[in-house]
Amino acid sequence: MRAARPVDVFVLGLGPAGARAAAAAAHRGLGVLAVDRKLEAGRPVQCAEFVPALIGIDVAQLAGSVRQGIRAMDTFVEDKAPDRTQPFPGQMIDRAAFDARLVDGARAAGAQCHFATRVRAIAPDGRVTLDDASCIAPRVLVGADGPRSLAGRAIGRANRELVETRQVTVALGRAHDATDVFLSSAIPGGYGWLFPKGDVANVGAGVERAHMGRLKAIVAQLHARLAAEGRVGREVLALTGGAIPVGGMVKPWGRLGDTLVLLAGDAAGLTNPVTGAGIASAVHSGALAGDAAAAFVGGDGAACLDYEDELEALFGASLARAVRRRRELAQSAADAAALRRGWIAYPEYWMGTDHLSPVSTGDKP
Ligand SMILES: Cc1cc2nc3c(=O)[nH]c(=O)nc-3n(C[C@H](O)[C@H](O)[C@H](O)COP(=O)(O)OP(=O)(O)OC[C@H]3O[C@@H](n4cnc5c(N)ncnc54)[C@H](O)[C@@H]3O)c2cc1C
């Protein structure tokens, strides 16, 4: 076996969570090595590209990636006319450009960022093996490697519940400034969407894994309906998809020998289980993970506990409510009333005798 290269912080994955973690840790003077198996940042895009307005306050890189503003959300329950939620401020971004800008930010802070580099294995002593068989021995390993996180599995913290998605990009017939959401018992465990992005739109759906076999037909049907209404073109310009964690937050840290492992973004299960929105929480948790890594390397052995507390304070209530609503809907007849109670646009979603209150993930209208 080759000698392992020591490094303060190794970041696995250069999506929004990893790029922000790398930037934060490098900014604090640590040696940071970050890798991603993709050939370039953000491509292929696996995202519907909507972010809530508030994300712009602390992510300067957003500015150059915005493709259009969003002012409202239109929710269609079965075949009923839509219910409009306004204001529902946000932006449609060019996700590939956004991710690339975040990586530029990490490099500018001093992090070494390498693409086309896959992590092959993570050993019980925390050593990381890359696909060229080289070996890294990090003080801190930040697992920002998405829903099926290798780092999460290495510490026994895998996302157990995933929704599968499929999305086509099509021409948009007429300008639109709302995100359209389609709720139906025929889309189990998820919803359909039309998100406008300038002269194109992302049209897709997510469903429980058990119904994956129907996903292609569900999206084709939604696309055909929207095309028949003259809202979008028939030609498919791009096709994507991917998994979304919907089980809520996993414990976001663990130890492998002397190495501290911190999970961020989708790897930590921070995507909202109802909306599927995870960019904002990836960005925020990534920065916090980078700060926690710096604190740990600086001698603060409790940095991982503080990190967990911060994530819980920021996202815990919102995720807990969404997990609960998802489960209620799954156990119901999924009639119109149940669909409304399971979606953020309706007051029923936010009601409850529990102690939970919405928090700043941007998912509350
Ligand atoms: C179809 C779809 C639509 C979505 N739409 C929205 C939306 O509109 N708004 C929103 O907020 N969220 C949306 N999401 C969710 C959002 O995309 C994620 O929450 C977000 O990307 C999480 O960021 P991340 O950095 O945690 O993970 P990711 O962006 O998944 O980044 C993880 C990175 O790790 C890399 N990686 C994984 N394993 C390895 C390995 N072994 N070696 C090297 N690299 C590795 C991957 O290549 C990837 O680049 C959507 C998701 C899907 C699938």
Coordinates of C-alpha atoms and ligand atoms in Angstrom, one line a residue:
M1 CA 0.0 0.0 0.0
R2 CA 1.2 3.5 -0.9
A3 CA 2.0 5.9 2.0
A4 CA -1.1 8.0 2.9
R5 CA -0.9 11.7 2.3
P6 CA -1.8 13.7 5.4
V7 CA -4.2 16.6 5.1
D8 CA -6.2 18.7 7.5
V9 CA -9.5 18.4 5.7
F10 CA -10.6 16.2 2.9
V11 CA -13.9 17.1 1.3
L12 CA -15.7 14.4 -0.6
G13 CA -18.0 15.9 -3.2
L14 CA -18.0 19.4 -4.7
G15 CA -21.7 20.1 -4.9
P16 CA -22.9 23.1 -3.0
A17 CA -22.3 21.5 0.4
G18 CA -18.8 20.4 -0.4
A19 CA -17.7 23.6 -2.1
R20 CA -18.9 25.7 0.8
A21 CA -17.2 23.4 3.3
A22 CA -13.9 23.6 1.4
A23 CA -14.2 27.4 1.2
A24 CA -14.9 27.8 4.9
A25 CA -12.1 25.5 6.1
A26 CA -9.6 26.9 3.7
H27 CA -10.6 30.4 4.6
R28 CA -9.7 29.6 8.2
G29 CA -6.2 28.6 7.1
L30 CA -6.5 24.8 6.9
G31 CA -5.0 22.6 4.2
V32 CA -8.0 21.4 2.2
L33 CA -8.2 18.8 -0.5
A34 CA -11.6 18.4 -2.2
V35 CA -12.6 16.0 -5.0
D36 CA -15.6 15.1 -7.1
R37 CA -16.0 12.3 -9.6
K38 CA -17.8 14.6 -12.0
L39 CA -15.7 15.9 -14.9
E40 CA -16.7 19.5 -14.2
A41 CA -18.6 21.4 -11.5
G42 CA -22.4 21.0 -11.5
R43 CA -22.7 18.9 -14.7
P44 CA -24.7 17.0 -15.4
V45 CA -27.4 19.1 -13.7
Q46 CA -29.7 17.0 -11.5
C47 CA -31.9 19.7 -10.2
A48 CA -35.1 21.7 -10.9
E49 CA -33.1 24.9 -10.1
F50 CA -35.4 26.8 -7.7
V51 CA -33.9 28.5 -4.7
P52 CA -35.8 30.6 -2.1
A53 CA -35.0 34.3 -2.1
L54 CA -33.3 34.3 1.2
I55 CA -30.4 32.2 0.0
G56 CA -29.0 35.3 -1.8
I57 CA -28.3 37.1 1.4
D58 CA -25.2 35.1 2.2
V59 CA -24.3 33.4 -1.0
A60 CA -22.8 36.1 -3.2
Q61 CA -22.2 33.5 -6.0
L62 CA -25.9 33.3 -6.6
A63 CA -26.1 36.7 -8.3
G64 CA -24.5 35.7 -11.6
S65 CA -26.4 32.4 -11.7
V66 CA -30.0 33.8 -11.6
R67 CA -32.0 33.2 -14.7
Q68 CA -35.4 34.5 -13.6
G69 CA -37.3 35.6 -10.5
I70 CA -40.2 33.7 -9.0
R71 CA -43.0 35.6 -7.2
A72 CA -45.6 32.9 -6.6
M73 CA -46.4 29.3 -6.3
D74 CA -49.4 27.7 -8.1
T75 CA -50.6 24.4 -6.5
F76 CA -52.8 22.1 -8.6
V77 CA -54.6 19.5 -6.5
E78 CA -55.7 16.7 -8.9
D79 CA -57.6 18.4 -11.8
K80 CA -58.7 21.5 -9.8
A81 CA -57.8 25.1 -10.8
P82 CA -54.6 26.2 -9.1
D83 CA -54.4 27.8 -5.7
R84 CA -52.0 30.7 -5.8
T85 CA -49.5 31.4 -2.9
Q86 CA -48.1 34.9 -3.1
P87 CA -45.6 36.1 -2.1
F88 CA -43.5 33.1 -2.7
P89 CA -40.2 34.8 -3.6
G90 CA -37.3 32.9 -5.1
Q91 CA -35.1 32.5 -8.1
M92 CA -34.5 30.1 -10.9
I93 CA -30.8 29.6 -11.3
D94 CA -28.4 28.0 -13.7
R95 CA -27.4 25.3 -11.3
A96 CA -24.2 24.3 -13.2
A97 CA -23.1 28.0 -13.2
F98 CA -24.0 28.2 -9.5
D99 CA -22.0 25.1 -8.5
A100 CA -19.0 26.3 -10.6
R101 CA -19.0 29.7 -8.9
L102 CA -19.0 28.0 -5.5
V103 CA -16.0 25.9 -6.5
D104 CA -14.3 29.1 -7.7
G105 CA -14.9 30.5 -4.3
A106 CA -13.3 27.4 -2.6
R107 CA -10.3 27.7 -4.9
A108 CA -10.0 31.4 -4.2
A109 CA -9.9 30.6 -0.5
G110 CA -7.0 28.2 -1.1
A111 CA -8.7 24.8 -1.3
Q112 CA -7.3 22.3 -3.8
C113 CA -10.3 21.1 -5.8
H114 CA -10.0 18.2 -8.2
F115 CA -12.6 16.8 -10.6
A116 CA -12.7 13.5 -12.4
T117 CA -11.5 12.0 -9.1
R118 CA -13.6 9.3 -7.5
V119 CA -13.3 8.1 -3.9
R120 CA -13.2 4.4 -4.1
A121 CA -13.1 3.5 -0.4
I122 CA -13.1 4.9 3.1
A123 CA -11.3 2.6 5.6
P124 CA -12.3 2.1 9.2
D125 CA -9.2 4.1 10.3
G126 CA -10.4 7.1 8.2
R127 CA -8.0 6.7 5.3
V128 CA -9.5 7.5 1.9
T129 CA -8.5 5.7 -1.3
L130 CA -9.0 7.5 -4.6
D131 CA -9.6 5.7 -7.9
D132 CA -5.9 6.1 -8.9
A133 CA -5.1 4.1 -5.7
S134 CA -3.6 7.1 -3.9
C135 CA -4.4 7.3 -0.3
I136 CA -5.2 10.3 1.9
A137 CA -5.1 10.5 5.8
P138 CA -7.3 13.4 6.8
R139 CA -7.8 14.9 10.3
V140 CA -11.4 15.7 9.2
L141 CA -13.4 14.1 6.4
V142 CA -16.4 16.1 5.2
G143 CA -18.9 13.8 3.5
A144 CA -20.7 16.1 1.1
D145 CA -21.3 13.3 -1.4
G146 CA -25.0 13.5 -1.8
P147 CA -28.0 11.2 -1.1
R148 CA -26.1 7.9 -1.4
S149 CA -23.1 9.1 0.7
L150 CA -20.1 6.8 0.9
A151 CA -18.9 8.8 3.9
G152 CA -22.3 8.4 5.6
R153 CA -22.2 4.6 5.0
A154 CA -18.7 4.5 6.4
I155 CA -20.0 5.8 9.8
G156 CA -23.3 3.9 9.6
R157 CA -25.4 7.0 8.8
A158 CA -26.9 6.3 5.5
N159 CA -30.1 8.0 4.2
R160 CA -32.7 5.2 4.4
E161 CA -35.6 6.8 2.6
L162 CA -35.1 8.1 -0.9
V163 CA -37.5 9.5 -3.6
E164 CA -36.6 9.0 -7.2
T165 CA -37.1 11.8 -9.7
R166 CA -37.2 12.3 -13.5
Q167 CA -37.2 15.7 -15.3
V168 CA -37.4 17.0 -18.8
T169 CA -36.4 20.5 -19.9
V170 CA -38.7 21.9 -22.6
A171 CA -39.5 25.2 -24.3
L172 CA -41.8 27.4 -22.3
G173 CA -44.7 28.7 -24.3
R174 CA -45.3 31.9 -22.5
A175 CA -43.5 33.8 -19.7
H176 CA -44.4 32.6 -16.2
D177 CA -43.2 33.8 -12.8
A178 CA -44.6 31.0 -10.5
T179 CA -43.5 27.5 -9.6
D180 CA -46.3 25.1 -10.5
V181 CA -46.8 22.1 -8.3
F182 CA -49.0 19.2 -9.2
L183 CA -50.4 17.1 -6.3
S184 CA -52.2 13.8 -7.1
S185 CA -52.7 10.4 -5.7
A186 CA -51.3 9.2 -9.0
I187 CA -47.9 10.6 -8.0
P188 CA -47.3 8.7 -4.7
G189 CA -44.8 10.0 -2.2
G190 CA -44.0 13.1 -4.3
Y191 CA -45.4 15.7 -6.7
G192 CA -45.1 16.9 -10.3
W193 CA -43.6 20.3 -11.1
L194 CA -43.2 22.9 -13.8
F195 CA -40.5 25.5 -12.9
P196 CA -40.0 28.2 -15.5
K197 CA -36.5 29.3 -16.4
G198 CA -36.6 32.1 -19.0
D199 CA -37.6 30.6 -22.3
V200 CA -37.5 27.0 -21.0
A201 CA -39.1 25.1 -18.2
N202 CA -38.1 22.1 -16.0
V203 CA -41.0 19.7 -15.9
G204 CA -40.7 16.6 -13.7
A205 CA -41.9 14.5 -10.9
G206 CA -40.7 12.5 -7.9
V207 CA -42.2 9.3 -6.5
E208 CA -41.5 6.8 -3.8
R209 CA -38.9 4.2 -4.9
A210 CA -41.5 1.5 -4.9
H211 CA -43.3 3.3 -7.8
M212 CA -40.2 4.1 -9.8
G213 CA -41.4 1.9 -12.7
R214 CA -44.2 4.4 -13.2
L215 CA -42.1 7.5 -13.2
K216 CA -41.4 7.8 -16.9
A217 CA -45.1 7.5 -17.7
I218 CA -46.0 10.1 -14.9
V219 CA -43.6 12.7 -16.4
A220 CA -44.6 11.9 -20.0
Q221 CA -48.3 12.4 -19.0
L222 CA -47.6 15.7 -17.2
H223 CA -45.5 16.9 -20.1
A224 CA -48.2 15.9 -22.6
R225 CA -50.9 17.7 -20.6
L226 CA -48.9 20.9 -20.4
A227 CA -48.0 20.7 -24.1
A228 CA -51.7 20.2 -25.0
E229 CA -52.5 23.3 -23.0
G230 CA -49.9 25.2 -25.1
R231 CA -47.8 25.9 -22.0
V232 CA -44.7 24.0 -23.1
G233 CA -43.1 22.6 -26.3
R234 CA -43.3 18.9 -27.1
E235 CA -39.6 18.5 -27.8
V236 CA -37.5 17.3 -24.9
L237 CA -34.4 19.4 -24.8
A238 CA -32.7 17.7 -21.8
L239 CA -33.4 14.8 -19.5
T240 CA -32.2 14.3 -15.9
G241 CA -33.2 12.8 -12.6
G242 CA -31.7 11.5 -9.3
A243 CA -32.5 10.6 -5.8
I244 CA -33.7 12.9 -3.0
P245 CA -33.3 11.9 0.7
V246 CA -36.7 12.1 2.4
G247 CA -36.1 10.5 5.8
G248 CA -34.9 13.6 7.6
M249 CA -31.6 14.5 9.2
V250 CA -29.2 11.7 10.1
K251 CA -26.7 12.1 12.9
P252 CA -24.2 14.3 11.0
W253 CA -20.9 13.1 12.5
G254 CA -18.9 10.1 13.5
R255 CA -15.4 8.9 14.1
L256 CA -13.2 6.6 12.0
G257 CA -10.0 6.1 14.1
D258 CA -8.6 9.5 14.8
T259 CA -10.5 11.0 11.8
L260 CA -13.6 13.1 12.5
V261 CA -16.3 12.6 9.8
L262 CA -18.8 15.4 9.3
L263 CA -21.8 15.0 6.9
A264 CA -23.3 18.0 5.1
G265 CA -26.1 18.6 2.6
D266 CA -27.9 15.7 1.2
A267 CA -25.4 13.3 2.8
A268 CA -26.8 14.5 6.2
G269 CA -30.4 14.2 5.0
L270 CA -31.0 17.9 5.1
T271 CA -33.2 18.1 2.0
N272 CA -36.8 18.9 2.8
P273 CA -38.7 15.6 2.6
V274 CA -41.8 17.3 1.2
T275 CA -40.5 19.9 -1.2
G276 CA -37.3 18.2 -2.1
A277 CA -35.5 21.6 -1.7
G278 CA -31.9 21.0 -0.6
I279 CA -29.7 23.7 -2.2
A280 CA -30.1 26.2 0.7
S281 CA -29.5 23.6 3.4
A282 CA -26.5 22.2 1.5
V283 CA -25.0 25.7 1.3
H284 CA -25.5 26.5 4.9
S285 CA -24.6 23.1 6.3
G286 CA -21.5 23.0 4.2
A287 CA -20.2 26.3 5.5
L288 CA -20.9 25.2 9.1
A289 CA -19.1 21.9 8.5
G290 CA -16.1 23.8 7.2
D291 CA -16.1 25.9 10.4
A292 CA -16.5 22.9 12.6
A293 CA -13.6 21.2 10.8
A294 CA -11.4 24.2 11.5
A295 CA -12.5 24.2 15.2
F296 CA -11.7 20.5 15.5
V297 CA -8.3 20.8 13.9
G298 CA -7.7 23.8 16.2
G299 CA -8.2 21.6 19.3
D300 CA -11.9 21.8 20.0
G301 CA -13.0 18.2 20.6
A302 CA -16.6 19.3 21.0
A303 CA -16.9 20.9 17.5
C304 CA -18.9 18.0 16.2
L305 CA -21.5 18.3 18.9
D306 CA -21.8 22.0 18.3
Y307 CA -22.2 21.2 14.6
E308 CA -25.0 18.8 15.3
D309 CA -26.7 21.3 17.6
E310 CA -26.5 24.0 14.9
L311 CA -28.0 21.8 12.3
E312 CA -30.7 20.8 14.6
A313 CA -31.5 24.4 15.5
L314 CA -31.5 25.5 11.9
F315 CA -33.3 22.6 10.2
G316 CA -34.6 20.2 12.9
A317 CA -38.2 21.6 13.3
S318 CA -38.8 22.1 9.6
L319 CA -37.5 18.6 8.7
A320 CA -39.4 17.0 11.5
R321 CA -42.7 18.6 10.3
A322 CA -42.0 17.5 6.8
V323 CA -41.2 13.9 7.7
R324 CA -44.4 13.8 9.8
R325 CA -46.6 15.2 7.0
R326 CA -45.0 12.8 4.5
R327 CA -45.8 9.8 6.7
E328 CA -49.3 11.0 7.4
L329 CA -50.0 11.3 3.6
A330 CA -48.5 7.9 2.9
Q331 CA -50.8 6.3 5.5
S332 CA -53.9 8.2 4.2
A333 CA -56.2 7.7 1.2
A334 CA -54.4 10.6 -0.5
D335 CA -57.7 12.4 -1.2
A336 CA -57.7 16.2 -1.8
A337 CA -57.8 17.0 1.9
A338 CA -54.8 14.8 2.7
L339 CA -52.9 16.1 -0.3
R340 CA -53.4 19.7 1.0
R341 CA -52.4 18.8 4.5
G342 CA -49.2 17.4 3.0
W343 CA -48.1 20.4 1.1
I344 CA -46.5 23.7 2.3
A345 CA -48.9 26.0 0.4
Y346 CA -51.8 25.2 2.7
P347 CA -52.3 26.4 6.3
E348 CA -53.2 22.8 7.3
Y349 CA -49.6 21.9 6.7
W350 CA -48.4 24.4 9.3
M351 CA -51.0 23.6 11.9
G352 CA -50.5 21.2 14.7
T353 CA -50.4 20.9 18.4
D354 CA -46.8 19.9 18.4
H355 CA -44.0 22.2 19.4
L356 CA -42.6 22.4 15.9
S357 CA -42.3 25.8 14.2
P358 CA -41.1 26.6 10.7
V359 CA -37.4 27.5 10.5
S360 CA -35.3 29.4 8.0
T361 CA -34.8 26.7 5.3
G362 CA -36.9 28.9 3.0
D363 CA -39.6 26.3 2.4
K364 CA -42.4 28.2 4.1
P365 CA -44.4 30.4 1.8
Ligands
LIG1 C1 -34.4 16.1 -10.0 C2 -34.0 17.0 -8.8 C3 -34.5 18.2 -8.7 C4 -34.2 19.0 -7.6 N1 -34.7 20.3 -7.5 C5 -34.3 21.1 -6.5 C6 -34.7 22.5 -6.5 O1 -35.4 23.0 -7.4 N2 -34.3 23.2 -5.4 C7 -33.6 22.7 -4.4 O2 -33.2 23.5 -3.5 N3 -33.1 21.4 -4.4 C8 -33.5 20.6 -5.5 N4 -33.0 19.3 -5.5 C9 -32.1 18.9 -4.4 C10 -30.7 19.4 -4.6 O3 -30.3 19.2 -5.9 C11 -29.8 18.8 -3.6 O4 -30.4 18.9 -2.3 C12 -28.4 19.4 -3.6 O5 -27.7 19.2 -4.8 C13 -27.6 18.9 -2.4 O6 -26.3 19.4 -2.5 P1 -25.1 18.5 -2.0 O7 -23.8 19.3 -2.2 O8 -25.4 18.0 -0.6 O9 -25.0 17.2 -2.9 P2 -24.8 17.1 -4.4 O10 -25.2 18.3 -5.2 O11 -25.5 15.8 -4.8 O12 -23.3 16.9 -4.6 C14 -22.6 15.7 -4.2 C15 -21.4 15.5 -5.1 O13 -20.6 14.4 -4.6 C16 -20.1 13.7 -5.7 N5 -19.8 12.4 -5.3 C17 -20.6 11.4 -4.8 N6 -20.0 10.3 -4.6 C18 -18.6 10.5 -4.9 C19 -17.5 9.7 -4.9 N7 -17.5 8.4 -4.4 N8 -16.3 10.2 -5.3 C20 -16.3 11.5 -5.7 N9 -17.4 12.3 -5.8 C21 -18.5 11.8 -5.4 C22 -21.1 13.8 -6.8 O14 -20.6 13.7 -8.1 C23 -21.7 15.2 -6.5 O15 -21.1 16.2 -7.3 C24 -33.4 18.5 -6.6 C25 -32.9 17.2 -6.7 C26 -33.2 16.4 -7.8 C27 -32.6 15.0 -7.9

